[in-house]
Short mmCIF file of C-alpha atoms in Angstrom, two decimals:
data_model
loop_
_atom_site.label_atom_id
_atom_site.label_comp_id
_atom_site.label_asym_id
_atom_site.label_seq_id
_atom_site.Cartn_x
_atom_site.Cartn_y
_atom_site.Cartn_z
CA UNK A 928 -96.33 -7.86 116.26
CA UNK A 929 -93.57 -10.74 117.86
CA UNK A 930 -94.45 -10.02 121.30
CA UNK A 931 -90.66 -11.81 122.00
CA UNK A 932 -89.19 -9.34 119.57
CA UNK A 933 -91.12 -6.56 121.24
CA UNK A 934 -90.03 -7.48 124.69
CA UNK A 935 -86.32 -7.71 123.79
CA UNK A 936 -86.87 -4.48 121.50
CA UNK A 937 -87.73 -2.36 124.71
CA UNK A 938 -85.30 -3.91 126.66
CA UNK A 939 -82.55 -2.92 124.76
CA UNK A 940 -84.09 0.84 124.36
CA UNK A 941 -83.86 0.63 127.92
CA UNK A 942 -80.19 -0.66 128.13
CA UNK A 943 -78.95 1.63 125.60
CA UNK A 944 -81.11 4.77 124.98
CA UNK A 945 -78.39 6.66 123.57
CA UNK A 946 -77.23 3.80 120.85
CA UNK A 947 -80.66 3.10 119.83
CA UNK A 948 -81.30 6.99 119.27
CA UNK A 949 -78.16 7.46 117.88
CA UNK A 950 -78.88 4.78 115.35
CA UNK A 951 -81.75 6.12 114.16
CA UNK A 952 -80.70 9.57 113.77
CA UNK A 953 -78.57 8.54 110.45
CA UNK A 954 -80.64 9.62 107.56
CA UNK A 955 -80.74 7.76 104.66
CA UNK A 956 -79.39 9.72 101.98
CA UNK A 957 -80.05 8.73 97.93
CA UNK A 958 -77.02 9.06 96.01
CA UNK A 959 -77.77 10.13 92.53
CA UNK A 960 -75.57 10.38 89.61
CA UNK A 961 -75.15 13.86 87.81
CA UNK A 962 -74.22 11.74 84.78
CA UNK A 963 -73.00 15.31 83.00
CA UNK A 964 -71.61 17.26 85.69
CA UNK A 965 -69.03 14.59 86.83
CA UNK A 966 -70.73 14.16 90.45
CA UNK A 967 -73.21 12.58 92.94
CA UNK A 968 -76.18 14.83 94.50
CA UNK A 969 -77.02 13.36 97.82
CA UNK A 970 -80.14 13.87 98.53
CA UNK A 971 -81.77 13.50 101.73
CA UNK A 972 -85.13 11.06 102.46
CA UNK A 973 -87.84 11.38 102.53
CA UNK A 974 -87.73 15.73 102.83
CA UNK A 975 -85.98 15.78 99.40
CA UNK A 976 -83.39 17.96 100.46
CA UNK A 977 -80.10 18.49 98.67
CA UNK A 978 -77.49 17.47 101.73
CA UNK A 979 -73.94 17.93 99.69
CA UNK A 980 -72.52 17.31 96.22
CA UNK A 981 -69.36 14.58 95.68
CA UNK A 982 -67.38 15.23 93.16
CA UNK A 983 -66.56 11.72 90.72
CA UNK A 984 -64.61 11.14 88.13
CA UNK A 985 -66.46 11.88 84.25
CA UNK A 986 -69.71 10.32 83.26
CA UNK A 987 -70.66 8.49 86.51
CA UNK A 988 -73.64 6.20 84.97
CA UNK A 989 -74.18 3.37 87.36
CA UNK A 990 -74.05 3.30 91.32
CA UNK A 991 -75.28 0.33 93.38
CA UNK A 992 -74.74 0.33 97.61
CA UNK A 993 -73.71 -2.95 99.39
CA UNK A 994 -71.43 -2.82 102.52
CA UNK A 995 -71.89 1.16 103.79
CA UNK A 996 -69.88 1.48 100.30
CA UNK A 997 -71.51 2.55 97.32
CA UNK A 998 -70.05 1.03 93.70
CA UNK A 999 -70.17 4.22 90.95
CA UNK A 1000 -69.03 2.49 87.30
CA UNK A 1001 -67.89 5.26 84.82
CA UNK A 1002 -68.04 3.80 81.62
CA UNK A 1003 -66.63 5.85 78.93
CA UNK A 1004 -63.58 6.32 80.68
CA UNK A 1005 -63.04 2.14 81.92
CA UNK A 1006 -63.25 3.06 86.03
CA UNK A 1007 -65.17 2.43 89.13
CA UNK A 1008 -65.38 4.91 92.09
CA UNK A 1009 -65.88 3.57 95.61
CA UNK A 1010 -67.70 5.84 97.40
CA UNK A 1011 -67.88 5.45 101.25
CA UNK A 1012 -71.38 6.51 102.24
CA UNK A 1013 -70.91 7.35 106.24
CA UNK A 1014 -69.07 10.03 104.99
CA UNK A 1015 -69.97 10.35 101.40
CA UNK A 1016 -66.67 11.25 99.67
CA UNK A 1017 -64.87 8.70 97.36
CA UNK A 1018 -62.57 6.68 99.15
CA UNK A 1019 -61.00 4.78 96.04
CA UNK A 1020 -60.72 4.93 92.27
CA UNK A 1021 -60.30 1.37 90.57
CA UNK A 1022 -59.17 1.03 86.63
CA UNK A 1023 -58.28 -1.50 84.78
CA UNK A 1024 -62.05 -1.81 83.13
CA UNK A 1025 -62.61 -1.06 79.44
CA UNK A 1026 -66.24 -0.62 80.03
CA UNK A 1027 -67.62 -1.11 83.36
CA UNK A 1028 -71.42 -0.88 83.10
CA UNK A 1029 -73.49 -2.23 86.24
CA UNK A 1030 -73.06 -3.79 89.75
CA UNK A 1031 -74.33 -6.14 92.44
CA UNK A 1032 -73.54 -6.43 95.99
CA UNK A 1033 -73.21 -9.83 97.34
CA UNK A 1034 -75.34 -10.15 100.77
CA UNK A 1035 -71.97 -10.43 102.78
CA UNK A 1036 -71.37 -6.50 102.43
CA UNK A 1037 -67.66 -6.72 101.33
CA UNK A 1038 -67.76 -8.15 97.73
CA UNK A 1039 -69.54 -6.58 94.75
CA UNK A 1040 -69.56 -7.89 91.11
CA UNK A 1041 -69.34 -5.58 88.25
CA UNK A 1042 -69.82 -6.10 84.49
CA UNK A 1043 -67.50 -5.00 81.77
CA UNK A 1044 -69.23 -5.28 78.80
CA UNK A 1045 -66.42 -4.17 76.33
CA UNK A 1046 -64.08 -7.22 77.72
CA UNK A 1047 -67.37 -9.35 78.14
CA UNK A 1048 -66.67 -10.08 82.10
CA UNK A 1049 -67.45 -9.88 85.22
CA UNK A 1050 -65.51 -8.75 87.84
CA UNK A 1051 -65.23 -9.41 91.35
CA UNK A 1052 -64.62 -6.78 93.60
CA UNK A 1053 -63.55 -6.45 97.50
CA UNK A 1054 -65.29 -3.00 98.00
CA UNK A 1055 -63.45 -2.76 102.29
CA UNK A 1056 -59.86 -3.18 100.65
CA UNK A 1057 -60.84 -1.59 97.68
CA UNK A 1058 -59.15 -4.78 95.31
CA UNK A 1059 -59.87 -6.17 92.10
CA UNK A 1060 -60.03 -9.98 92.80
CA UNK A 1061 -60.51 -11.89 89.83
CA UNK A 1062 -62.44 -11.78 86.21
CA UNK A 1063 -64.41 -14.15 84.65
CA UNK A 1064 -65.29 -14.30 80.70
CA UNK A 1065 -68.78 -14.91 80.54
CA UNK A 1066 -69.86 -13.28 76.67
CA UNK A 1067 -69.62 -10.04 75.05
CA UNK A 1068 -72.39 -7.10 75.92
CA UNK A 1069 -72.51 -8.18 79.53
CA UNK A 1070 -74.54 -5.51 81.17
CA UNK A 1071 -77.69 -5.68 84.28
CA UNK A 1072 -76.20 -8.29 86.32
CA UNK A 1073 -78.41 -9.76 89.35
CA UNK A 1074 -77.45 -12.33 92.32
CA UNK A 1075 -79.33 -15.09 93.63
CA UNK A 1076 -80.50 -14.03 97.45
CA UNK A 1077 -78.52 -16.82 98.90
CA UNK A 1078 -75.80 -15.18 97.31
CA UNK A 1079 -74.88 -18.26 94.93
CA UNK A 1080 -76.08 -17.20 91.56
CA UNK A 1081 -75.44 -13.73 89.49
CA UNK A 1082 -77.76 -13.63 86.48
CA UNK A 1083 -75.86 -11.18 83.72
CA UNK A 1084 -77.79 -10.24 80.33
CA UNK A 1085 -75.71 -10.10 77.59
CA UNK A 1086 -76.53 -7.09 75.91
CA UNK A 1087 -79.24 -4.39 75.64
CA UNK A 1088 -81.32 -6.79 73.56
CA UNK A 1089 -79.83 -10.04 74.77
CA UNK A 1090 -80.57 -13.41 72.83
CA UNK A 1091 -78.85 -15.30 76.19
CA UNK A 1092 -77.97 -14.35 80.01
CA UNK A 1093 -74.75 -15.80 81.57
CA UNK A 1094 -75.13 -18.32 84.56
CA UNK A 1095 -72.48 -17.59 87.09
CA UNK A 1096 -71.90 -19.48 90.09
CA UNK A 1097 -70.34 -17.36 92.87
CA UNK A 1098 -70.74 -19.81 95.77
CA UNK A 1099 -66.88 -18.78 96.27
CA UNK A 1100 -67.16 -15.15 96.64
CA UNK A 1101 -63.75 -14.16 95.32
CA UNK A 1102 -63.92 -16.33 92.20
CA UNK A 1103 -67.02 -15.85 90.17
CA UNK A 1104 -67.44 -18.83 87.45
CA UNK A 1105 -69.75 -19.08 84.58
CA UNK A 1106 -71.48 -22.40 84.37
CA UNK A 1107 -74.03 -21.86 81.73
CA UNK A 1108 -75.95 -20.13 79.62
CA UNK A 1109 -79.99 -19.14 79.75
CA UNK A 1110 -82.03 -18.18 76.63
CA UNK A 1111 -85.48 -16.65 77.07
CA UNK A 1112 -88.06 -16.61 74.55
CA UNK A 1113 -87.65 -12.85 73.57
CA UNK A 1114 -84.94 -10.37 73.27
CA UNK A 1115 -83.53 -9.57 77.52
CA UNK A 1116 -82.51 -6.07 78.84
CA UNK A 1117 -82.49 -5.93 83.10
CA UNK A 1118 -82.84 -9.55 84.70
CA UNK A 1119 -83.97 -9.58 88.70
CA UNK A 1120 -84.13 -12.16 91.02
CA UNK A 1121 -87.14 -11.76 93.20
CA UNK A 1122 -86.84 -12.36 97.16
CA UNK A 1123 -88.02 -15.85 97.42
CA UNK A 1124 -85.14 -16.85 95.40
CA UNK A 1125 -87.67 -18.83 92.73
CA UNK A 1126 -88.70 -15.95 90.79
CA UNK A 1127 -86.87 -14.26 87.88
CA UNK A 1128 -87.49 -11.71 86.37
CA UNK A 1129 -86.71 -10.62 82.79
CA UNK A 1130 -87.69 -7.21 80.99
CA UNK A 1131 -87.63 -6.86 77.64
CA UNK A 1132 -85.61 -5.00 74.77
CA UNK A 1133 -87.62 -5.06 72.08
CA UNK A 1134 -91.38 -5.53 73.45
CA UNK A 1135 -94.29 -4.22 75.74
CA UNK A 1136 -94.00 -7.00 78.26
CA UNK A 1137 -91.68 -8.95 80.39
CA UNK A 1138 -91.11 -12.70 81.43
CA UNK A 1139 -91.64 -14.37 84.80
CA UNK A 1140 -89.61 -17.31 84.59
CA UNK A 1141 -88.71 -20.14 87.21
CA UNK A 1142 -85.50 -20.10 88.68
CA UNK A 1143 -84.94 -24.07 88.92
CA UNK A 1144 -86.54 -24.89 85.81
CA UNK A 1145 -86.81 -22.12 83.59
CA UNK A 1146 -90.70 -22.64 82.83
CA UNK A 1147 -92.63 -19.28 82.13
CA UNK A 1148 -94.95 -18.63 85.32
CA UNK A 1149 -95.99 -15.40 83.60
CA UNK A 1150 -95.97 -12.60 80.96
CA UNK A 1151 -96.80 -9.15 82.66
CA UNK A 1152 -97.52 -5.56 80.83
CA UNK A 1153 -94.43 -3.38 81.34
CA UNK A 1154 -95.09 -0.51 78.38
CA UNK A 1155 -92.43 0.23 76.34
CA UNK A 1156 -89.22 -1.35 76.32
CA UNK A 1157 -86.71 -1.67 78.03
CA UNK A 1158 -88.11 -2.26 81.30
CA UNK A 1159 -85.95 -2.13 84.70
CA UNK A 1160 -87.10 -3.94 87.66
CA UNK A 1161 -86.63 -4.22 90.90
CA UNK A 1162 -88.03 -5.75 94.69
CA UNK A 1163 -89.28 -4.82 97.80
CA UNK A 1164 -92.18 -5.96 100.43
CA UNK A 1165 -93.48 -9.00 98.29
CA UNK A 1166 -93.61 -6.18 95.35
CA UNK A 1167 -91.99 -6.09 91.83
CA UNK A 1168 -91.52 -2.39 90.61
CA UNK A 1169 -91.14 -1.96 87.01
CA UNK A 1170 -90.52 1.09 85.22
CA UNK A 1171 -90.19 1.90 81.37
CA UNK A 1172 -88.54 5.29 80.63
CA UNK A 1173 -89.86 5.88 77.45
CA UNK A 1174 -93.54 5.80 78.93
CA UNK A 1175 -92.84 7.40 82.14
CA UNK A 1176 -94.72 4.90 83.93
CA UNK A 1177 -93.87 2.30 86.94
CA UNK A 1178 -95.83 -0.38 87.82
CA UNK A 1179 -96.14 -2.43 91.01
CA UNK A 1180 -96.92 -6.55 90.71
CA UNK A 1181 -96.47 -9.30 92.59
CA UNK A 1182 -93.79 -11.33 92.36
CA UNK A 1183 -95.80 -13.73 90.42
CA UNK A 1184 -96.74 -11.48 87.79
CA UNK A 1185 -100.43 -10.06 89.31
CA UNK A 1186 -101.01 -6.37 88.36
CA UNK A 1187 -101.18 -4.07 91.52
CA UNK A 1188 -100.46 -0.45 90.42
CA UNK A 1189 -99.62 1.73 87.80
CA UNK A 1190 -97.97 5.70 88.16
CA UNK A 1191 -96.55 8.27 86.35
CA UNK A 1192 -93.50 9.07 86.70
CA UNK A 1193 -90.97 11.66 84.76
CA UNK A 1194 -90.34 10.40 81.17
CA UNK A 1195 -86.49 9.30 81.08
CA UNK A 1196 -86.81 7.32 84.25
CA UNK A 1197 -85.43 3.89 83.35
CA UNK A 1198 -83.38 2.61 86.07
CA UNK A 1199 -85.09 1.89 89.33
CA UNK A 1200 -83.79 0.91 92.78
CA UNK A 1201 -85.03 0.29 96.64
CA UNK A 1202 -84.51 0.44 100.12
CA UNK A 1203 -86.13 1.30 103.34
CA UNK A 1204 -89.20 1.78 102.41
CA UNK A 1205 -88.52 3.70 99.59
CA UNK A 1206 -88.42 3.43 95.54
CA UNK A 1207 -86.27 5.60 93.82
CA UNK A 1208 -86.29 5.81 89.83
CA UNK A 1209 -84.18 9.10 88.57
CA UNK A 1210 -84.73 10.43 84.78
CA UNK A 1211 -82.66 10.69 82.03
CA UNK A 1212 -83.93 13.36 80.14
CA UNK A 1213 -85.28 15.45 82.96
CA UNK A 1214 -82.46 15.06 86.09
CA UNK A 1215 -85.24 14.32 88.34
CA UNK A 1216 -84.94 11.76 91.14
CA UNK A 1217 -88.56 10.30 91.96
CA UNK A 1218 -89.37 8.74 95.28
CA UNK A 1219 -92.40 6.72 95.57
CA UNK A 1220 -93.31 4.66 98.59
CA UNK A 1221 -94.31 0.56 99.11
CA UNK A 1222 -97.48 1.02 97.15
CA UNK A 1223 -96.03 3.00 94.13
CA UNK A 1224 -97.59 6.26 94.84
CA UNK A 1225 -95.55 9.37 94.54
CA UNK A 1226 -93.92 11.15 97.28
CA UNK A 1227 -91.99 13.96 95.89
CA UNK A 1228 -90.34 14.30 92.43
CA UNK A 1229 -87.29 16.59 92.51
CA UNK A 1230 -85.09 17.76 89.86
CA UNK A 1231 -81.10 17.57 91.12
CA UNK A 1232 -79.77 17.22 87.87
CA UNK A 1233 -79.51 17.92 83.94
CA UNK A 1234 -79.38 14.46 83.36
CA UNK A 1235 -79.33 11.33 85.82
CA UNK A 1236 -78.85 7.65 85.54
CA UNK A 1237 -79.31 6.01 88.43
CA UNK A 1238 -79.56 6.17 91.85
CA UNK A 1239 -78.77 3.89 95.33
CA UNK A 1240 -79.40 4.43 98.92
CA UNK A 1241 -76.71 5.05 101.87
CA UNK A 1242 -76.66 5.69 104.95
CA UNK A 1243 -74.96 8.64 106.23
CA UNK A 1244 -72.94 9.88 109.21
#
């Protein structure tokens, strides 16, 4: 332990008892999307508990949190719900999209980036106003869209078997710009960037593994398992978690491609996302929302839907 950040820790307890306790009483809730009963389940971590329902707009498919505001895309019908997650009711409805697929949240909290694959753009988004702020062109399909830590860089695949990704450079927040083009040595689905900013991560669409590639010069640093394509992927404690729906497995690595783990999970669990402490992959074909902790094992697997997509975490009031 920081002994400084101890000190200053339990002076601040002792300055503001009620703050600190107060700030810690906010649960974190997991919003997950009821992709066929036009709403979010809110489910309460780690007990599991079912806290409230929010009604959406049809086919919520996608939902990513940045900013106390959670992004929900709706892609058969060309909108995006903003979804405040103190008090977890939707506070806006954006259209304007043909086919709004998958979002980002820029570090900052206020912008988030969203792809529309049927206009082949992204899409950057002020989720406090609630504004559409500009679109860029960067290729047709674009779909799992990651950003560089520093915030820079988003990495967009284009397509569910993608022969290229899109480079955009995002450095100013409210203009995103494409500025070139990335071609791995197989067919892409999800791209991640890992923590440490050097790492990327790239599952496949067609094949039983997935691609470790340097961010600066685009060598392969490795080639790990992943099961069954597609692959999703995501990062947390030093830790890549992959999961593959159609095997109903995730498995934990390194970010430099070293095997750790390898679990079960509910067949139909494709998409997979993290925060505090806790990985959350929800299935498909079952409607059940999986949490596992740091290490990949299983905490509880609960089933709050007929069918789910994805899944985020907020914090709520």
């Amino acid at each position: 332990m920081n002994r400084r950040q101890f000190v200053l820790g339990a002076a601040s307890l002792a300055l503001a008892p009620r703050a600190f306790a107060e700030s810690h009483a906010q649960p974190s809730v997991a919003l997950v999307t009821a992709d066929q009963e036009s709403r979010l389940v809110a489910v309460e971590l780690p007990s599991g508990r079912i806290r409230c329902y929010v009604q959406t707009l049809a086919y919520p498919r996608s939902i990513e949190a940045g900013g106390g505001t959670a992004v929900v895309a709706h892609p058969e019908i060309g909108a995006v719900s903003l979804v405040d997650g103190p008090s977890l009711s939707v506070r806006k409805v954006l259209r304007g999209f043909d086919e709004p697929r998958y979002t980002v949240a820029h570090p900052d909290g206020r912008h988030a980036y969203v792809t529309d694959a049927r206009r082949g753009e992204v899409v950057a988004l002020d989720v406090l106003r609630g504004h559409i702020l500009h679109r860029e062109r960067v290729g047709s399909l674009a779909r799992h869209v990651t950003i560089n830590p520093n915030g820079r860089t988003l990495w967009i695949a284009l397509g569910a078997k993608a022969k290229e990704l899109a480079i955009v450079d995002v450095s100013e927040r409210t203009r995103p710009r494409l500025v070139r083009r990335f071609r791995p040595d197989f067919l892409a689905h999800d791209v991640g960037v890992a923590p440490d900013g050097r790492h990327v991560w790239i599952s496949s669409g067609d094949r039983d593994e997935l691609r470790v590639y340097d961010a600066h010069t685009g060598r392969v640093l490795a080639r790990p398992s992943g099961d069954w394509p597609p692959q999703h992927v995501t990062f947390a404690a030093g830790n890549v978690y992959v999961t593959s729906g159609w095997s109903g497995t995730l498995h934990v690595h390194r970010v430099d491609g070293r095997p750790l783990a390898r679990t079960v999970v509910p067949v139909g669990s494709y998409n997979v996302q993290q925060a505090d402490g806790w990985v959350l992959t929800p299935s498909l074909g079952h409607g059940n929302l999986c949490v596992l902790d740091a290490a990949g094992k299983v905490l509880r697997s609960e089933k709050v839907a007929r069918s789910s997509h994805d899944a985020c975490v907020v914090t709520a009031a």
